[in-house]
Coordinates of C-alpha atoms and ligand atoms in Angstrom, one line a residue:
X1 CA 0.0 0.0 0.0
X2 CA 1.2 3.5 -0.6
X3 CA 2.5 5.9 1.5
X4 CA 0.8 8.4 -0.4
X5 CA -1.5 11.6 1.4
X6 CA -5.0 11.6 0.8
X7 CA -6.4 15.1 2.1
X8 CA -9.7 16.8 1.1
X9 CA -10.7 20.4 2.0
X10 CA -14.5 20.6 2.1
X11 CA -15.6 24.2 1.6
X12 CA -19.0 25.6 1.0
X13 CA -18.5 26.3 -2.0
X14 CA -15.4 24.4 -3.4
X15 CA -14.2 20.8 -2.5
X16 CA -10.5 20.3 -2.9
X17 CA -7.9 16.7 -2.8
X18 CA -4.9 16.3 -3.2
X19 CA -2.4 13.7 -2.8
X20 CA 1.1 14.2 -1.4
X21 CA 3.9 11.7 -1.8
X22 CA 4.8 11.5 1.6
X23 CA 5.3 13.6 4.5
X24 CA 8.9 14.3 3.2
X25 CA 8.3 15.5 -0.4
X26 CA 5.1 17.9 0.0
X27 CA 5.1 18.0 -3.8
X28 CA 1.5 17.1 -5.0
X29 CA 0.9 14.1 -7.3
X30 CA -2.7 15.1 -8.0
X31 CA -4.5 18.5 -6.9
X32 CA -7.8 18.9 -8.4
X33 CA -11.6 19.9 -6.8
X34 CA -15.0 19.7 -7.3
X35 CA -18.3 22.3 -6.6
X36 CA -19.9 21.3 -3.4
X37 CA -23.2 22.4 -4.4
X38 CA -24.8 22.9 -0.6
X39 CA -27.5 23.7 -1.6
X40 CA -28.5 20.5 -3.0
X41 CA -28.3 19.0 0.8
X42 CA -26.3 17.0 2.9
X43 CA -26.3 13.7 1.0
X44 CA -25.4 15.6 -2.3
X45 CA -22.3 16.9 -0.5
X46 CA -21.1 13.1 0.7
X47 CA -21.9 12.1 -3.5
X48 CA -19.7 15.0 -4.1
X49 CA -16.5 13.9 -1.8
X50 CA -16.9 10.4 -2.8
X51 CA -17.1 11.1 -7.1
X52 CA -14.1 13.8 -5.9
X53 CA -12.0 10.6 -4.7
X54 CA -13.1 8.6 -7.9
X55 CA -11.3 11.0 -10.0
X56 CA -8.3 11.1 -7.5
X57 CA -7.8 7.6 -8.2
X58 CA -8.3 7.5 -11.7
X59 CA -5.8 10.9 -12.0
X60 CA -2.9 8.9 -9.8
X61 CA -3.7 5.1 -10.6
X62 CA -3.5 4.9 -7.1
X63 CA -5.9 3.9 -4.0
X64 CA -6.3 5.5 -0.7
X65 CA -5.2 4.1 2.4
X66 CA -7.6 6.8 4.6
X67 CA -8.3 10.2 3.9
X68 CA -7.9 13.1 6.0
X69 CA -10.8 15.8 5.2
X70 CA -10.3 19.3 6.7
X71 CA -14.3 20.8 7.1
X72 CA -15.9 23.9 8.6
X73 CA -16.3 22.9 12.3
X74 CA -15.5 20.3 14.5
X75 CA -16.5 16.7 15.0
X76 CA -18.0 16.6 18.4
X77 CA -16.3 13.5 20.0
X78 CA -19.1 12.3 22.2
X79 CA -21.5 12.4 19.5
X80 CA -19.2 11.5 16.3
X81 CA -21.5 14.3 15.0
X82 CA -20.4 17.6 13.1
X83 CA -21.0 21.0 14.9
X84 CA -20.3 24.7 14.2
X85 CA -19.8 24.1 10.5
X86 CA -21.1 27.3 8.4
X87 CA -22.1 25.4 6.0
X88 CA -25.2 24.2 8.1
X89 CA -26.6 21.3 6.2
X90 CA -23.6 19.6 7.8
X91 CA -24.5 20.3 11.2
X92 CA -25.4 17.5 13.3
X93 CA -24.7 15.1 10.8
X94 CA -22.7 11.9 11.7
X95 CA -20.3 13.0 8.2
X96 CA -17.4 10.7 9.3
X97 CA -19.1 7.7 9.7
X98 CA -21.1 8.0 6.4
X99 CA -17.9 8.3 4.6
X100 CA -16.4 5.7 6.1
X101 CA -19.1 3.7 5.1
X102 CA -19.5 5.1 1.3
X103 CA -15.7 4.6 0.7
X104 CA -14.7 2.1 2.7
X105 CA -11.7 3.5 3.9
X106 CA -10.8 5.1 7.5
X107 CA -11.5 8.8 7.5
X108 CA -10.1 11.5 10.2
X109 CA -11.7 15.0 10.4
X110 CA -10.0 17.8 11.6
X111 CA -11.4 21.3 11.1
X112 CA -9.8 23.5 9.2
X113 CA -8.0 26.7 11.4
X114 CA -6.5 22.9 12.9
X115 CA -5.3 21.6 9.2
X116 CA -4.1 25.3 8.4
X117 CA -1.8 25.1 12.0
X118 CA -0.7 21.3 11.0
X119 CA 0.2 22.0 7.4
X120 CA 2.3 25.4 8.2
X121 CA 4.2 22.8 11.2
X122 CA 4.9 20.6 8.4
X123 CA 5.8 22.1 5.3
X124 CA 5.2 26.3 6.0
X125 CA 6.5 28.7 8.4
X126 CA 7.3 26.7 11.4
X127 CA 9.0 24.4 9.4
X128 CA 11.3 27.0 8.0
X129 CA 11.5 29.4 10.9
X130 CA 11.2 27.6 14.3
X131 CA 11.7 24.2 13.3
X132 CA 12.5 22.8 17.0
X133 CA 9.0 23.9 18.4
X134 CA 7.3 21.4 20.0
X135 CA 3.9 23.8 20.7
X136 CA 2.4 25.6 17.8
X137 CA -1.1 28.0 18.0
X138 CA -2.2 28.5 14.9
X139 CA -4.5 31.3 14.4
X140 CA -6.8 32.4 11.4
X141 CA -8.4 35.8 11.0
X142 CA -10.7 36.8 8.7
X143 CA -14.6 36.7 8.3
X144 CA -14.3 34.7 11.4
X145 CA -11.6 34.0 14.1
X146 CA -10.6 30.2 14.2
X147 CA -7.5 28.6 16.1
X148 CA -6.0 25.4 16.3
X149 CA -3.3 23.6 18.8
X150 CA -0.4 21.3 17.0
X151 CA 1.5 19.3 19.8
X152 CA 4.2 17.7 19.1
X153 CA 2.9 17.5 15.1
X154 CA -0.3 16.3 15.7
X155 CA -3.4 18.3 16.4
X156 CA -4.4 18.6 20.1
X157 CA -8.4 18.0 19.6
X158 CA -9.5 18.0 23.1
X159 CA -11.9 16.4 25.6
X160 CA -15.2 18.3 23.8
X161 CA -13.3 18.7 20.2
X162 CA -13.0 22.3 20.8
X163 CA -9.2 22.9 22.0
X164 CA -8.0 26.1 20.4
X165 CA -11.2 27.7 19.9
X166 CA -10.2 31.2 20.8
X167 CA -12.4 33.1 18.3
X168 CA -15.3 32.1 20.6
X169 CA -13.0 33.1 24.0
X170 CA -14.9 35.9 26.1
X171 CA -12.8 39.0 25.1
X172 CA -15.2 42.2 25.5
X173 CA -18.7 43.5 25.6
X174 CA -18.3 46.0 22.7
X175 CA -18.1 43.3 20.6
X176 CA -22.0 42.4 20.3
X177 CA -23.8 39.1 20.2
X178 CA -22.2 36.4 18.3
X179 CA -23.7 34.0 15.8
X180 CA -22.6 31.3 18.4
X181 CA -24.9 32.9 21.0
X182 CA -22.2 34.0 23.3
X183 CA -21.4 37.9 23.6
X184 CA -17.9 39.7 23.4
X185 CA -16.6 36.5 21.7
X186 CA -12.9 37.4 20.6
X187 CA -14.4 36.7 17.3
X188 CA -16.8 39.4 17.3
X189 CA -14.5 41.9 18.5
X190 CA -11.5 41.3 16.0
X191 CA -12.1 39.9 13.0
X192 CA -12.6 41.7 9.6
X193 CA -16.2 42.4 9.9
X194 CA -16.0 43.5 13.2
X195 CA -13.5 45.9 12.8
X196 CA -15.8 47.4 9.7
X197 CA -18.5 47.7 12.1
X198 CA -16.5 49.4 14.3
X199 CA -15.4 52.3 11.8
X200 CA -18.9 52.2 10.7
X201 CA -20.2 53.3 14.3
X202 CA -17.5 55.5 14.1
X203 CA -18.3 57.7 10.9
X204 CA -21.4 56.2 9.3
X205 CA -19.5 55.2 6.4
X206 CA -19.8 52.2 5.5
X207 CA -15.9 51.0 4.5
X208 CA -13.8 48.0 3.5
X209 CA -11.3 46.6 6.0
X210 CA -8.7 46.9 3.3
X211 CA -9.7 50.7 2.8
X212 CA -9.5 51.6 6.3
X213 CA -5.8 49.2 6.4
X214 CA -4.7 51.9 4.0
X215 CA -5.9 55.4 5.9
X216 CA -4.6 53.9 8.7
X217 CA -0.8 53.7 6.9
X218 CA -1.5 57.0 5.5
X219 CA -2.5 59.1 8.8
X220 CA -5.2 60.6 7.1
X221 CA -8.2 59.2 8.9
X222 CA -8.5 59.9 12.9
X223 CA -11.2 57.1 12.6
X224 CA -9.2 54.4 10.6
X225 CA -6.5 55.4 13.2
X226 CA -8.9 54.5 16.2
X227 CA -9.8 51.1 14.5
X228 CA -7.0 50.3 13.9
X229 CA -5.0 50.8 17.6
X230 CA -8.5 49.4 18.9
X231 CA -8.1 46.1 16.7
X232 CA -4.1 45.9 18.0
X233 CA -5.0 46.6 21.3
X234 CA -7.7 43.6 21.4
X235 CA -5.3 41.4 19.7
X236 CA -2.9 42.0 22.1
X237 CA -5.1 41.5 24.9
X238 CA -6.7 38.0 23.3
X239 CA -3.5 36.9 22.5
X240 CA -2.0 37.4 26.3
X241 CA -4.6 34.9 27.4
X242 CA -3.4 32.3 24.6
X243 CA 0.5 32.5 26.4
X244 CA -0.8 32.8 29.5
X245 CA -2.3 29.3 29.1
X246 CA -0.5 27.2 27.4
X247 CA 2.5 29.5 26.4
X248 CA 2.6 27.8 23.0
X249 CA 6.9 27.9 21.1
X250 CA 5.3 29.8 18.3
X251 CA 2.1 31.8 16.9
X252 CA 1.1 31.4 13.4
X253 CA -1.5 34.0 12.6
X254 CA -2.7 33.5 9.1
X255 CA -5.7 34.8 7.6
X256 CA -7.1 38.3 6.1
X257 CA -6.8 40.4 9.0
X258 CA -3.3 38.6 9.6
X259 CA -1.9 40.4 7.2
X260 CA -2.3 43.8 8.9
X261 CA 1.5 44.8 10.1
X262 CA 0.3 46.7 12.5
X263 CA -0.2 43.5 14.4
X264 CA 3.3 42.5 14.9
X265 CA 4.3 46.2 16.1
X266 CA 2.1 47.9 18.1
X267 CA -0.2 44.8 18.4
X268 CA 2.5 43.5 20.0
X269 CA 3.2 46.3 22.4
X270 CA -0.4 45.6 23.5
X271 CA 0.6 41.7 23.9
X272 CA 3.5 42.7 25.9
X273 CA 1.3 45.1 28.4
X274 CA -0.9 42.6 29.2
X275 CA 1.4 38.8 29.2
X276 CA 2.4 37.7 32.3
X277 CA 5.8 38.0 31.7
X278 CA 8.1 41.0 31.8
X279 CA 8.9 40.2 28.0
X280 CA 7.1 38.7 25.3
X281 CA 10.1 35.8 23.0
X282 CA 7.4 34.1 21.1
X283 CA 7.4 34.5 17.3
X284 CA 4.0 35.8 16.1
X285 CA 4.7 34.5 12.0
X286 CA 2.8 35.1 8.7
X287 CA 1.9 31.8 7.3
X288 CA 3.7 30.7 4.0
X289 CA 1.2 28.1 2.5
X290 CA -1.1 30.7 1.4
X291 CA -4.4 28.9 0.5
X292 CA -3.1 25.6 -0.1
X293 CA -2.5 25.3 4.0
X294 CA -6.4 23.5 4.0
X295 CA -5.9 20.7 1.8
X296 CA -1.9 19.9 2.6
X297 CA -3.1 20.2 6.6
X298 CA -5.8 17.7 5.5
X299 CA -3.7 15.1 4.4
X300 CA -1.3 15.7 7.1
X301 CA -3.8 14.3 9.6
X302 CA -3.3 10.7 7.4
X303 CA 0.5 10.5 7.9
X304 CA 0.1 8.8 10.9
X305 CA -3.0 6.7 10.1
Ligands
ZN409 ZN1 -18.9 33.3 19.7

């Protein structure tokens, strides 16, 4: 049997495989995808994955040992059901069993803020830049705020399947209700849309995170100024809690909002204020996998199956 790496991202929109060589030589043998088409329903989507690993086969000559399959939330471990997935026809849905049943094959589940950490371990910045750590957060900030734990090159999944969740960490009031139900979740307060809001209540204007990004460089907006210090200042602060607790060797922080430089300096003036330490040595990093970390994570979770 091959040693080969089976790993499917399963998006809302998009379902991605591909197949790595070996955990050694990250250099992909097949990468292809296929439309999810949600909307057609939950059944539809397992049809999809399986005719995706048809042509996988057919493209490599090769069959899979088990697939890995990175997915919008997490599989609850009690339940073996899927839950906080935005693509909701999943939720609730026992999705690893079905396609262990349809393929016929052992299939692990990760979500995917946990494949994106794994794959930049692996074969991205950790890999290149701190290759001795044995703790790695990774962190992904956009639309939403996801995290995941890597220990010792595997995933950390936790007693409820939630370990890493920090988007969904209590961070402050201003932040609003969340879609989760909670209030002040870190989530609500620092990701992309919430920072938008933010300069929304601000001015009235209603203005792209990119847009305000690039006032803020300029100095020529007070208000992108103030959302911008506010968003490092709350980074800061959420991030202090992350070291606090499990004090992690390095911090990936991938992700739209991830990208804002402003992070790593006065962002992480903030972190230093509030870590309780009298100086902050971890690495916050940019991630190097760009949008391939989903799928490469995903058939990281096989190389020990
Ligand atoms: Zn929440």
């Amino acid at each position: 049997m091959s040693q080969a790496l089976w790993g499917i991202d399963l998006g809302g929109t998009k379902i991605e495989g591909v197949i790595l060589p070996s955990i050694d030589r990250p250099d992909p043998l097949v990468r292809t995808r296929i439309d999810t088409q949600a909307a057609k329903g939950y059944d539809h989507i397992v049809g999809q994955i399986a005719a995706l690993v048809s042509m996988m086969e057919q493209q490599s000559g090769q069959k899979p040992r088990a697939i890995g399959i990175g997915t919008p939330g997490v599989l609850d471990p009690t339940l073996r059901t899927l839950k906080n997935s935005n693509t909701t026809v999943l939720n609730g849905k026992p999705l690893q069993k079905d396609l262990e049943d349809r393929l016929q094959l052992p299939v692990i589940m990760a979500n995917d803020a946990n494949c994106f950490a794994l794959a930049e371990t692996h074969w991205g910045v950790v890999k290149q830049e701190a290759p001795g750590a044995r703790m790695v957060f990774g962190i992904i900030m956009g639309t939403g705020v996801g995290g995941g734990i890597v220990m010792d090159g595997k995933i950390w999944n936790g007693r409820h399947g939630i370990a890493g969740e920090w988007g969904h960490n209590f961070l402050d009031e201003s932040g609003g209700p969340c879609y989760c139900g909670k209030v002040g979740c870190v989530e609500t307060v620092i990701s992309g849309p919430a920072t938008e809001r933010y300069y929304n209540r601000l001015t009235g204007e209603p203005l792209k995170l990119k847009e305000i990004v690039t006032r803020y460089a300029a100095g020529s907006d007070p208000a992108a100024t103030k959302a911008i210090d506010r968003l490092c200042h709350f980074f800061g602060k959420g991030i202090s809690a992350i070291i606090n607790m499990l004090d992690p060797d390095v911090i990936v922080v991938g992700g739209g909002v991830g990208n804002i430089d402003a992070l790593y300096t006065t962002g992480w003036e903030e972190l230093s204020r509030f870590i309780f330490n009298n100086r902050v040595e971890v690495p916050l990093l940019k991630p190097r996998l760009g949008d391939s970390a989903g799928v490469f994570g995903a058939a990281a979770l096989v190389a020990d199956a």
